PDB file of C-alpha atoms in Angstrom:
ATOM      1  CA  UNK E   1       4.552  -4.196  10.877  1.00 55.00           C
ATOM      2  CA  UNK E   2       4.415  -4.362   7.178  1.00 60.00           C
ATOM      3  CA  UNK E   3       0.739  -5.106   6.615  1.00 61.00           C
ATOM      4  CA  UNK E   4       0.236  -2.034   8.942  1.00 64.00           C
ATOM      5  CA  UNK E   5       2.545   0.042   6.658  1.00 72.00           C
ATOM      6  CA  UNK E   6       0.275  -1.509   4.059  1.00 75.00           C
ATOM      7  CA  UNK E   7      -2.515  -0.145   5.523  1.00 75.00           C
ATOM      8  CA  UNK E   8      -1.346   3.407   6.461  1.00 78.00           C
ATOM      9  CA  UNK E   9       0.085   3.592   2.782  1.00 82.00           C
ATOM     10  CA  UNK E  10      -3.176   2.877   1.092  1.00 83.00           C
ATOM     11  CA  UNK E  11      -4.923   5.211   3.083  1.00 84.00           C
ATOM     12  CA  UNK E  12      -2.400   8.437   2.345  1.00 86.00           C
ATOM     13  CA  UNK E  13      -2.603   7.828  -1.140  1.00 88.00           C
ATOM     14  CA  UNK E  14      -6.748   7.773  -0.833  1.00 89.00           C
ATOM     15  CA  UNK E  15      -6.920  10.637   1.575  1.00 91.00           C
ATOM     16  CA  UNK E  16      -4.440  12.598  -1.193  1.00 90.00           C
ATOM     17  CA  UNK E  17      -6.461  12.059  -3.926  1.00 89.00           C
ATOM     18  CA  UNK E  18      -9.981  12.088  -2.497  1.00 89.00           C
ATOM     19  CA  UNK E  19     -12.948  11.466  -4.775  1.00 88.00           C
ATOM     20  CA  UNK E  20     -14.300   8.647  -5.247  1.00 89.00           C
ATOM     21  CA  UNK E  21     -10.972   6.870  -4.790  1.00 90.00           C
ATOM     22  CA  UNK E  22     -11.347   7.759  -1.350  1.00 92.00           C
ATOM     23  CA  UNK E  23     -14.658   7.028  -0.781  1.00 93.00           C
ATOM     24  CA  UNK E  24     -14.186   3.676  -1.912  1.00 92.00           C
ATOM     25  CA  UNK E  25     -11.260   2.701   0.259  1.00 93.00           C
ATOM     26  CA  UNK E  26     -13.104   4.495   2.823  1.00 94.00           C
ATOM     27  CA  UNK E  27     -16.396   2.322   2.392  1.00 94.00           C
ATOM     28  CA  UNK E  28     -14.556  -0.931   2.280  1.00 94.00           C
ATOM     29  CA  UNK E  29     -12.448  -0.164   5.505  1.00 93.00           C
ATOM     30  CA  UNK E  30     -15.550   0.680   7.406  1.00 95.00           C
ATOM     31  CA  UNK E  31     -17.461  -2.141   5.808  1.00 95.00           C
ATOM     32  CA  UNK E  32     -14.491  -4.330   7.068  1.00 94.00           C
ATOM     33  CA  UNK E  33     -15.219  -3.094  10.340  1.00 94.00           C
ATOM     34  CA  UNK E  34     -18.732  -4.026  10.301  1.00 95.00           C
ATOM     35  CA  UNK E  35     -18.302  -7.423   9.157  1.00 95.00           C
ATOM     36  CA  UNK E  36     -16.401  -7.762  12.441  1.00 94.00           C
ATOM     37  CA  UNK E  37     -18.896  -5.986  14.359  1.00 95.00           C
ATOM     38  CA  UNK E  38     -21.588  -8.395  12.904  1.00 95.00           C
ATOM     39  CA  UNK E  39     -20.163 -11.342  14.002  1.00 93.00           C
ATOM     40  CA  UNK E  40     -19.301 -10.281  17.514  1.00 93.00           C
ATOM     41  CA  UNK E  41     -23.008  -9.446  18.377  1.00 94.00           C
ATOM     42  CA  UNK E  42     -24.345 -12.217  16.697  1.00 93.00           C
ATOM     43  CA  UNK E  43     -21.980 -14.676  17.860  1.00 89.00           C
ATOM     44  CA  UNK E  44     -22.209 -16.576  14.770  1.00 88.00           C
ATOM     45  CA  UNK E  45     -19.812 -16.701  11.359  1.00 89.00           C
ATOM     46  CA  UNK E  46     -20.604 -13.839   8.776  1.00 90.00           C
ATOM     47  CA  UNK E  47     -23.430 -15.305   7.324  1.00 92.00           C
ATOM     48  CA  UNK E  48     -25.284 -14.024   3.590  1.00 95.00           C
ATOM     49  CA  UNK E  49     -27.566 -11.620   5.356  1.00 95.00           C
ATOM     50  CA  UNK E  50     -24.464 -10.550   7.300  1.00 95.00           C
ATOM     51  CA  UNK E  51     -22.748  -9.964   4.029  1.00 96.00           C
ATOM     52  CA  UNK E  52     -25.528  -7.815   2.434  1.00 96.00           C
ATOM     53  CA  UNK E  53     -24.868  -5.774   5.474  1.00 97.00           C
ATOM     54  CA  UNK E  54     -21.187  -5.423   4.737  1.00 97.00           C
ATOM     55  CA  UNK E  55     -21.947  -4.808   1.289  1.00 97.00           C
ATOM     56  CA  UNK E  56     -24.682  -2.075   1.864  1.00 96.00           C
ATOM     57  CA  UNK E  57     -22.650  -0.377   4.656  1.00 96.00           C
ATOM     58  CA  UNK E  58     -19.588  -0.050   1.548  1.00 95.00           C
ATOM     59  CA  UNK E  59     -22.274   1.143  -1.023  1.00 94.00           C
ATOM     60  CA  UNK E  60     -23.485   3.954   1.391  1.00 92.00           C
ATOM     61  CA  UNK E  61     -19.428   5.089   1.327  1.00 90.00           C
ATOM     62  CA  UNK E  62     -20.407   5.593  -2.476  1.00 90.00           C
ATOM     63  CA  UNK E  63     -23.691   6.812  -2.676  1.00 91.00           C
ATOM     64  CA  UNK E  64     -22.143   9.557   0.046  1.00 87.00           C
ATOM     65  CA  UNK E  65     -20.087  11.521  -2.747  1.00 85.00           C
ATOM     66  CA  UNK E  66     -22.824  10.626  -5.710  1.00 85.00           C
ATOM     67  CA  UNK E  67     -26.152  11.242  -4.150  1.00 87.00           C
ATOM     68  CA  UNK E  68     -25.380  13.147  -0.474  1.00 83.00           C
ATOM     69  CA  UNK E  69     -26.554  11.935   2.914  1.00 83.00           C
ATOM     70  CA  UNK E  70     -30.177  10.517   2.725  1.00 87.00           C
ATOM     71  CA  UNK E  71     -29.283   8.138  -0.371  1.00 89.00           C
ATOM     72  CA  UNK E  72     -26.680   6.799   2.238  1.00 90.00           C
ATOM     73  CA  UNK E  73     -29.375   6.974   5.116  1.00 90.00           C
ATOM     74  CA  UNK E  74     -31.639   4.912   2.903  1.00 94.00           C
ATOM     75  CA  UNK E  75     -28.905   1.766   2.180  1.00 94.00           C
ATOM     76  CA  UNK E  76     -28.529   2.080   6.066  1.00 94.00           C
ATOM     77  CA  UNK E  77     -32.277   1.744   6.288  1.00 95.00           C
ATOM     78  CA  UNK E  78     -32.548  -1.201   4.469  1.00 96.00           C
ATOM     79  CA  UNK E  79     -29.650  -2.854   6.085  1.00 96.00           C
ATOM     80  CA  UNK E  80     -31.607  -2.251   9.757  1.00 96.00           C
ATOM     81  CA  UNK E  81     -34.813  -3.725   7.708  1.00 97.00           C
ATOM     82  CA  UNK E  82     -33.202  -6.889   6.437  1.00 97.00           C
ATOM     83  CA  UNK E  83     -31.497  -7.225  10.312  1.00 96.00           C
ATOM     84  CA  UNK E  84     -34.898  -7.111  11.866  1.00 95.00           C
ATOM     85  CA  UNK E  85     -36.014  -9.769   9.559  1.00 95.00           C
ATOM     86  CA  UNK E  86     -33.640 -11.999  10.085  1.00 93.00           C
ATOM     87  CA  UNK E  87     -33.169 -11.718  13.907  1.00 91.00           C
ATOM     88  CA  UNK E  88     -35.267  -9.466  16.088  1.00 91.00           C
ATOM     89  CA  UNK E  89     -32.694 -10.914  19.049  1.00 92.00           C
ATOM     90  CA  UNK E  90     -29.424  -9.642  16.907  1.00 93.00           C
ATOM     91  CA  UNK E  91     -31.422  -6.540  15.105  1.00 95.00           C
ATOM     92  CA  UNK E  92     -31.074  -3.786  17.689  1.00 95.00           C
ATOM     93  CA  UNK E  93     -27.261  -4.586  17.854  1.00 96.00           C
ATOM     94  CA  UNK E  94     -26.592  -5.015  14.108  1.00 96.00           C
ATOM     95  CA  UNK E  95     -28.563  -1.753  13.681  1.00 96.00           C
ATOM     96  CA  UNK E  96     -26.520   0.028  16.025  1.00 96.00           C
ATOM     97  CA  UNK E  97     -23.182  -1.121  14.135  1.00 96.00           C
ATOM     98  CA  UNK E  98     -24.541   0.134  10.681  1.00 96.00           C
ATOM     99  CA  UNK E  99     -25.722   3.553  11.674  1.00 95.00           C
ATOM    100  CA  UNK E 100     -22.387   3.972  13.785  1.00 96.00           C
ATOM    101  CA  UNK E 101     -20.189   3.006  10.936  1.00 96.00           C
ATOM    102  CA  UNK E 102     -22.646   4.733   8.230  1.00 94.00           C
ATOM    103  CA  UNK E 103     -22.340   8.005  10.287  1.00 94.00           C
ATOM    104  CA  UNK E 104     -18.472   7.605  10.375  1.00 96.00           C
ATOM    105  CA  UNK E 105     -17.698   6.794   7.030  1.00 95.00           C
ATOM    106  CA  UNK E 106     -19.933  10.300   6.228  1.00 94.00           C
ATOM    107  CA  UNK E 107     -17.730  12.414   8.933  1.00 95.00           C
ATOM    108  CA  UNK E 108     -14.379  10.930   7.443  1.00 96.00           C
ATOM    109  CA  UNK E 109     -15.821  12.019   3.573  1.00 95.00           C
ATOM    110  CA  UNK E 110     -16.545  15.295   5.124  1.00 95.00           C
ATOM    111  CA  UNK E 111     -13.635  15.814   6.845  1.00 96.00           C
ATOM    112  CA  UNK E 112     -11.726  14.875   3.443  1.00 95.00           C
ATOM    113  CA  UNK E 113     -14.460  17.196   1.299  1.00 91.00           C
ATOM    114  CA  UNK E 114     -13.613  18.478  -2.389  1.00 87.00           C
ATOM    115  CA  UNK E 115     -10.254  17.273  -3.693  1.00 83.00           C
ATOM    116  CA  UNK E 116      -7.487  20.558  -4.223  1.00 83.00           C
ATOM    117  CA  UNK E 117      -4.380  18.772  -5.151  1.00 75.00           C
ATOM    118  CA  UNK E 118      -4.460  19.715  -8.466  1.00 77.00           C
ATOM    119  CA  UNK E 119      -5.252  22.997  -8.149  1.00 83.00           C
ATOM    120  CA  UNK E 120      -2.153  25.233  -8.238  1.00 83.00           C
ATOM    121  CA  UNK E 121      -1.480  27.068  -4.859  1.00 79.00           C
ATOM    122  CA  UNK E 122      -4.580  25.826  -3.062  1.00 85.00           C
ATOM    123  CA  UNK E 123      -4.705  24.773   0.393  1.00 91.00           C
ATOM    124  CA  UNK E 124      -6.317  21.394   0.477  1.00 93.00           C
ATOM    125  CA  UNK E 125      -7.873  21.854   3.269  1.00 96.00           C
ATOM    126  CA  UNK E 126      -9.586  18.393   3.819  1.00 95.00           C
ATOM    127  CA  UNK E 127      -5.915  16.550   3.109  1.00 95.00           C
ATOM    128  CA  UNK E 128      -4.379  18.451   6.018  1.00 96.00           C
ATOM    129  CA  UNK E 129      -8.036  17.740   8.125  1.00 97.00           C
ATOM    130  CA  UNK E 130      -7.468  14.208   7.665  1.00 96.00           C
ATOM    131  CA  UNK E 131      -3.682  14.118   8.212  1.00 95.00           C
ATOM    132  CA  UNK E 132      -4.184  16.097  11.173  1.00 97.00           C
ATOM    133  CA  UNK E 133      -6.268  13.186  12.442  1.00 97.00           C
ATOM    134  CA  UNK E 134      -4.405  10.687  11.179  1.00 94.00           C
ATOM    135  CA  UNK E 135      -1.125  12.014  13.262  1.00 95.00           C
ATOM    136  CA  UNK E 136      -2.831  12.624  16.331  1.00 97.00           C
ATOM    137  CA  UNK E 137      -4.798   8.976  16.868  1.00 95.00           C
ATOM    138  CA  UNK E 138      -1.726   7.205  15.508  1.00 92.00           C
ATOM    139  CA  UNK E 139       0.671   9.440  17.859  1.00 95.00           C
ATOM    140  CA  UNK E 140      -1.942   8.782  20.883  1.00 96.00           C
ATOM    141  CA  UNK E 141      -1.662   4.864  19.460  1.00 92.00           C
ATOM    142  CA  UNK E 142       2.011   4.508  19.389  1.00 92.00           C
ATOM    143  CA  UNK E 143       3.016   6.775  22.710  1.00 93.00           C
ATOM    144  CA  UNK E 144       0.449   4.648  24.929  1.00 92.00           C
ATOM    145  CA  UNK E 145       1.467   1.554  23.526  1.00 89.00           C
ATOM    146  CA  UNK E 146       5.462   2.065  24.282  1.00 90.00           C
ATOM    147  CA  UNK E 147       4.898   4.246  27.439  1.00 91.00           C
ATOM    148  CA  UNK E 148       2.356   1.840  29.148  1.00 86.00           C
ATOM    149  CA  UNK E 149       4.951  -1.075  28.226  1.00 85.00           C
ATOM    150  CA  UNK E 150       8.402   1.436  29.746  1.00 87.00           C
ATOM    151  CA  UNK E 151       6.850   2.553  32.627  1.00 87.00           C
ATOM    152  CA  UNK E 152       3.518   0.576  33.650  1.00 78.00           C
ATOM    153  CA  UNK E 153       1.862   1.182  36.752  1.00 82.00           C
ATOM    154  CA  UNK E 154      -1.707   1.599  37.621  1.00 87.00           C
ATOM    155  CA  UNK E 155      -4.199   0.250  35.606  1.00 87.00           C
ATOM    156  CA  UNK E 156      -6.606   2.618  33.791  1.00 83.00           C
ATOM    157  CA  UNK E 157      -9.485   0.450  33.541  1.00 85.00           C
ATOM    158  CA  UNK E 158      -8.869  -2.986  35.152  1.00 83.00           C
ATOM    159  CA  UNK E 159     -12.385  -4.191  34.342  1.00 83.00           C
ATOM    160  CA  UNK E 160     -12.480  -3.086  30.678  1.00 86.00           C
ATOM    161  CA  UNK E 161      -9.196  -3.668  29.381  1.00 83.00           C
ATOM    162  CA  UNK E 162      -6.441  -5.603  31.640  1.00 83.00           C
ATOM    163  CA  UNK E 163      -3.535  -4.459  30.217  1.00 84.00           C
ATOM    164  CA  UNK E 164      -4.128  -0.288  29.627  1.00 88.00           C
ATOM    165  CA  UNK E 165      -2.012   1.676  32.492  1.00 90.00           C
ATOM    166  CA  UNK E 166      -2.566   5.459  33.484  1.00 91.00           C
ATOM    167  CA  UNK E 167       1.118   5.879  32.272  1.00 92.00           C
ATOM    168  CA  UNK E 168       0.510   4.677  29.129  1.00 91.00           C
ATOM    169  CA  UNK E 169      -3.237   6.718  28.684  1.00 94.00           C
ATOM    170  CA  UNK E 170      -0.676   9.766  29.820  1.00 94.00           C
ATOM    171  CA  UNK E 171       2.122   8.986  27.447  1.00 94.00           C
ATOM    172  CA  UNK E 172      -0.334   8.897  24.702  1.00 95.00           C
ATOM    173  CA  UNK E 173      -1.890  12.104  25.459  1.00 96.00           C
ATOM    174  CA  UNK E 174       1.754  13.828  25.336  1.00 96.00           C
ATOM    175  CA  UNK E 175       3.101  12.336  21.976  1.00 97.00           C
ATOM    176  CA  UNK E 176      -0.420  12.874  20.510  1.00 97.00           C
ATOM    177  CA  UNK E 177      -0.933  16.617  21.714  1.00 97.00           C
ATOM    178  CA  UNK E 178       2.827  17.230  20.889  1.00 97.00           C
ATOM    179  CA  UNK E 179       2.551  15.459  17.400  1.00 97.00           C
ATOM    180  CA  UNK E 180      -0.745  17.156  16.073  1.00 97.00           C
ATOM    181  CA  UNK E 181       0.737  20.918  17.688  1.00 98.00           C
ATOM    182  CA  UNK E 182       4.077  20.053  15.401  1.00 98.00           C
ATOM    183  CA  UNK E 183       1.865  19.539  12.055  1.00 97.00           C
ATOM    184  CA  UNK E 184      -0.524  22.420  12.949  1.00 98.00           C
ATOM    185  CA  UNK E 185       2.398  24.455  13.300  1.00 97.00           C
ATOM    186  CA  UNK E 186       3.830  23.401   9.853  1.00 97.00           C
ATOM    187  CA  UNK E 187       0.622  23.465   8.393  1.00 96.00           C
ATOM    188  CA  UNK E 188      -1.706  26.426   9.544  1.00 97.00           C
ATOM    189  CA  UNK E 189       0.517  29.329  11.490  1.00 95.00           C
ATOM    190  CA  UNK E 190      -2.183  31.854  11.109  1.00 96.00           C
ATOM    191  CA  UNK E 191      -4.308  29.788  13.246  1.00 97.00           C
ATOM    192  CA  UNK E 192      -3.530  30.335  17.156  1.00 97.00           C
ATOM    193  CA  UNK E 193      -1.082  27.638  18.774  1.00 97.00           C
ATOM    194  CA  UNK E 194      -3.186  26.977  21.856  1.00 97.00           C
ATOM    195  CA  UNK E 195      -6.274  26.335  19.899  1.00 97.00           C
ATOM    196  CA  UNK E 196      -4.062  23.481  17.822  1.00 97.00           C
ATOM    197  CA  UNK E 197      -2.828  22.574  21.116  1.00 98.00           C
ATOM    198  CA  UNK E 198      -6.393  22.042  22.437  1.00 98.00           C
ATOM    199  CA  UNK E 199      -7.697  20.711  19.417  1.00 98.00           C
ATOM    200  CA  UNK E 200      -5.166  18.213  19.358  1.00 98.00           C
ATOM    201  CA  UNK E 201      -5.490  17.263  23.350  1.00 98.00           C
ATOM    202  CA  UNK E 202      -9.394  16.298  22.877  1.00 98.00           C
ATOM    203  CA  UNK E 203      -8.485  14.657  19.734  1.00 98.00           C
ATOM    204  CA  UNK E 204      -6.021  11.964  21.720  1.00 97.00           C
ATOM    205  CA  UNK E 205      -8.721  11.795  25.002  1.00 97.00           C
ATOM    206  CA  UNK E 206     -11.771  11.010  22.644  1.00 97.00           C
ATOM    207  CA  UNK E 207      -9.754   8.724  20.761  1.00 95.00           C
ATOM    208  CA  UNK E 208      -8.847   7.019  23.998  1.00 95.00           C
ATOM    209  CA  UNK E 209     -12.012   7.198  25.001  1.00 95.00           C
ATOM    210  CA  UNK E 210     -13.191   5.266  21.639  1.00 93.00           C
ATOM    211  CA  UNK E 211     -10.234   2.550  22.323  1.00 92.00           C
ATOM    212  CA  UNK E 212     -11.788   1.922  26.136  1.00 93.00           C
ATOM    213  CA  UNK E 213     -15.061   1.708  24.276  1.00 93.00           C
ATOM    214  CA  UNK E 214     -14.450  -0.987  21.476  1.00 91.00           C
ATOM    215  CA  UNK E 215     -12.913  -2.934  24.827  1.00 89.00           C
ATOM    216  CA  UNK E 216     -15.944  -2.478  26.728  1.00 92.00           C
ATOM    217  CA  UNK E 217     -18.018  -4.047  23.577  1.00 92.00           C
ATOM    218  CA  UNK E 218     -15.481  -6.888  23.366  1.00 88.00           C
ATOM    219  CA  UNK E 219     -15.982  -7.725  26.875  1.00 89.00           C
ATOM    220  CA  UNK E 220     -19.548  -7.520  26.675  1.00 89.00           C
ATOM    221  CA  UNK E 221     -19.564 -10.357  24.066  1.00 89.00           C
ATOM    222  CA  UNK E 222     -16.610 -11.942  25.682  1.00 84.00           C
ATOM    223  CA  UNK E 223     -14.676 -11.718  22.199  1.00 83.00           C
ATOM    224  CA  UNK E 224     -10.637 -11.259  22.808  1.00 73.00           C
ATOM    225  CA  UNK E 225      -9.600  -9.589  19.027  1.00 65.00           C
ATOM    226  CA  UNK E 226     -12.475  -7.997  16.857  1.00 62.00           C
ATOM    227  CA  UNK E 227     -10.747 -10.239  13.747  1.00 58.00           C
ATOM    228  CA  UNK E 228      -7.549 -11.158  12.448  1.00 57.00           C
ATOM    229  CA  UNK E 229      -7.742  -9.266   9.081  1.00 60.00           C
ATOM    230  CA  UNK E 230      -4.189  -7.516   9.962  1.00 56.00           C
ATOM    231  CA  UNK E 231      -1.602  -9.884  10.563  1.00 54.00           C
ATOM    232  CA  UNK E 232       0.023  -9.220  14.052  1.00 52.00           C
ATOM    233  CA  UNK E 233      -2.469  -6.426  15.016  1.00 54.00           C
ATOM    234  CA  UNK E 234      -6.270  -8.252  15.324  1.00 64.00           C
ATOM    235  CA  UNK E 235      -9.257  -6.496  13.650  1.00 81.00           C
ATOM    236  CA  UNK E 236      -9.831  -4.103  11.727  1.00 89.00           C
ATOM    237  CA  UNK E 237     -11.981  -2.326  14.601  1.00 89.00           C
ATOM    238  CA  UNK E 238      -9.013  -3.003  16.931  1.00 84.00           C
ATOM    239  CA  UNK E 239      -6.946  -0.663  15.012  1.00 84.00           C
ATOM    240  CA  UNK E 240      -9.218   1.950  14.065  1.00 89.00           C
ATOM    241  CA  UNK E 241     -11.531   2.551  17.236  1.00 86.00           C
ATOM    242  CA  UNK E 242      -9.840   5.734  18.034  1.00 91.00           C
ATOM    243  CA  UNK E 243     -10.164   6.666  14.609  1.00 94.00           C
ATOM    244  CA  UNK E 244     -13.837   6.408  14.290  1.00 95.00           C
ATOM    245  CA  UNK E 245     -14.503   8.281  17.940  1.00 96.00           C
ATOM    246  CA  UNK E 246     -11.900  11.035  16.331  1.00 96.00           C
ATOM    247  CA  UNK E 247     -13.721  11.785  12.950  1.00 96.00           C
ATOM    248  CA  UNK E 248     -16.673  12.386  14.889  1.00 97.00           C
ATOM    249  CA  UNK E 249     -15.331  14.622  17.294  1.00 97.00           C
ATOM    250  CA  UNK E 250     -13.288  16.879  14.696  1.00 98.00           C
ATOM    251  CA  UNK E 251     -16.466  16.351  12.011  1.00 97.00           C
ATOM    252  CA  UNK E 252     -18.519  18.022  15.262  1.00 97.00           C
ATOM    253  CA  UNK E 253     -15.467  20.940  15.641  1.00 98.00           C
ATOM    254  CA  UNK E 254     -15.410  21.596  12.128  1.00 97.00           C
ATOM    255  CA  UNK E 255     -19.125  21.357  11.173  1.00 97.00           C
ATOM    256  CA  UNK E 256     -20.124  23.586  14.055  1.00 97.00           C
ATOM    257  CA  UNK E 257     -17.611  26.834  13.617  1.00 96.00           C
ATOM    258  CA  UNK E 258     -17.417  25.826   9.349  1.00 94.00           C
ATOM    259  CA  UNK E 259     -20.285  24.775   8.386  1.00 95.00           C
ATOM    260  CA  UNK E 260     -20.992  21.337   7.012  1.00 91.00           C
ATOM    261  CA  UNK E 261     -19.532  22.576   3.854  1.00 89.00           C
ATOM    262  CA  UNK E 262     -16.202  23.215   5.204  1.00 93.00           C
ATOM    263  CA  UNK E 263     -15.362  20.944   8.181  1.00 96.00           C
ATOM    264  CA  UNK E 264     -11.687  20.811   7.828  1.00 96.00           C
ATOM    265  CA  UNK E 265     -11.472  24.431   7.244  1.00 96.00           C
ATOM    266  CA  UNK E 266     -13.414  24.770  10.114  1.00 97.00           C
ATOM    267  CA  UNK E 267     -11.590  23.153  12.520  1.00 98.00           C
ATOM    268  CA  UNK E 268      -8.641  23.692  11.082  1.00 97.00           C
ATOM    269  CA  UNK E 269      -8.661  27.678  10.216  1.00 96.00           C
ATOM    270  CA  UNK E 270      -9.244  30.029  13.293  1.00 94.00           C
TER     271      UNK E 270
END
């Protein structure tokens, strides 16, 4: 519990401050990720090519801010050139890891965009984007973890991941939904309830949907925890798979009706 409070504290104070401060706890988290993701496909302890990859997947959380997407692309690049030379047997899966975590870490910095806290009687758009995330995975998190352990039942997905119930994929879904509805409320009135509501809904199922996923991959390379980096709670990937699946989804909302520019705004303001 406390290394998760840890966790959850460091991040706040990033995602309030944003910048480069940020970016860098936002690189290393998804770099952290990837070092777990390398060893799982490749079987093996991190090895010095495998840290090159961590380190190139944090740099590309820096160069994001600095230099914009294709400065990012091009550390991704070279991490996907280096893989291939190593091990043409590992490459295809290593490469898949550093684009998927490369594209996330860009989504999250998005999401986030310019920092307003300072700015007297601005709305800080990408804080409240990224707490609105933040609320909804961890509420999905929390309310499937207590209601599939309450009520059990059915399985959801026997073959993926033993111990996940329909009850518990349901209880998420309510205490997420409900959760990211109360800070939408709180937060952006103007914007129409039901849209918050639905917003909020597909926030919780994709982030499920990410959770079943990162299960599916452990099976696949018969691996129990992605790491033990978090005392009590496994991997770094174990905790934030929803996360990752979530950014996307609410980079894709806001992106699409705000423009790249403005994703939190855009998903946010209706």
């Amino acid at each position: 519990m406390a290394s998760a409070l840890v966790l959850i504290a460091v991040t706040a104070a990033g995602l309030y401050f944003g910048g480069y401060i940020f970016s860098a706890i936002v690189g290393a988290v998804f770099a952290g990720c990837y070092r777990e993701w390398d060893r799982m496909v490749t079987l093996k302890p991190m090895t010095a090519v495998g840290g090159v990859l961590v380190a190139l997947v944090a740099l590309s959380g820096l160069l994001y801010p600095a230099f914009g997407v294709l400065a990012s692309l091009v550390a991704i690049a070279l991490g996907c050139a280096i893989a291939l030379v190593d091990n043409r047997q590992t490459a295809a899966w290593r490469c898949v890891g550093l684009v998927f975590f490369s594209l996330v870490i860009a989504a999250v910095l998005q999401i986030r965009g310019a920092s307003l806290w300072n700015v007297p009687g601005a709305m800080d758009w990408g804080f409240w984007g990224g707490f609105f995330m933040g609320v909804v995975v961890w509420a999905t998190d929390t309310g499937a973890y207590f209601t599939g352990r309450q009520v059990g039942g059915e399985k959801l997905a026997p073959d993926i991941s033993p111990s996940k119930t329909w009850s518990g994929a349901v209880g998420g879904l309510a205490i997420g939904t409900l959760g990211g509805l109360v800070l939408w409320l709180i937060v952006v009135p103007q914007s129409p309830w039901y849209i918050g509501l639905l917003l909020a809904a597909a926030t919780s199922v994709v982030g499920q949907v990410g959770d079943l996923t990162e299960s599916a991959l452990k099976r696949r390379f018969r691996v129990k925890d992605s790491g033990d980096i978090i005392p009590g709670h496994g991997g770094l990937m174990d905790r934030l798979d929803s996360t990752t699946f979530g950014a996307l989804f609410l980079f894709g909302v806001g992106a699409l009706h705000g423009g790249t520019g403005a994703v939190a705004q855009g998903f946010l303001g209706w």
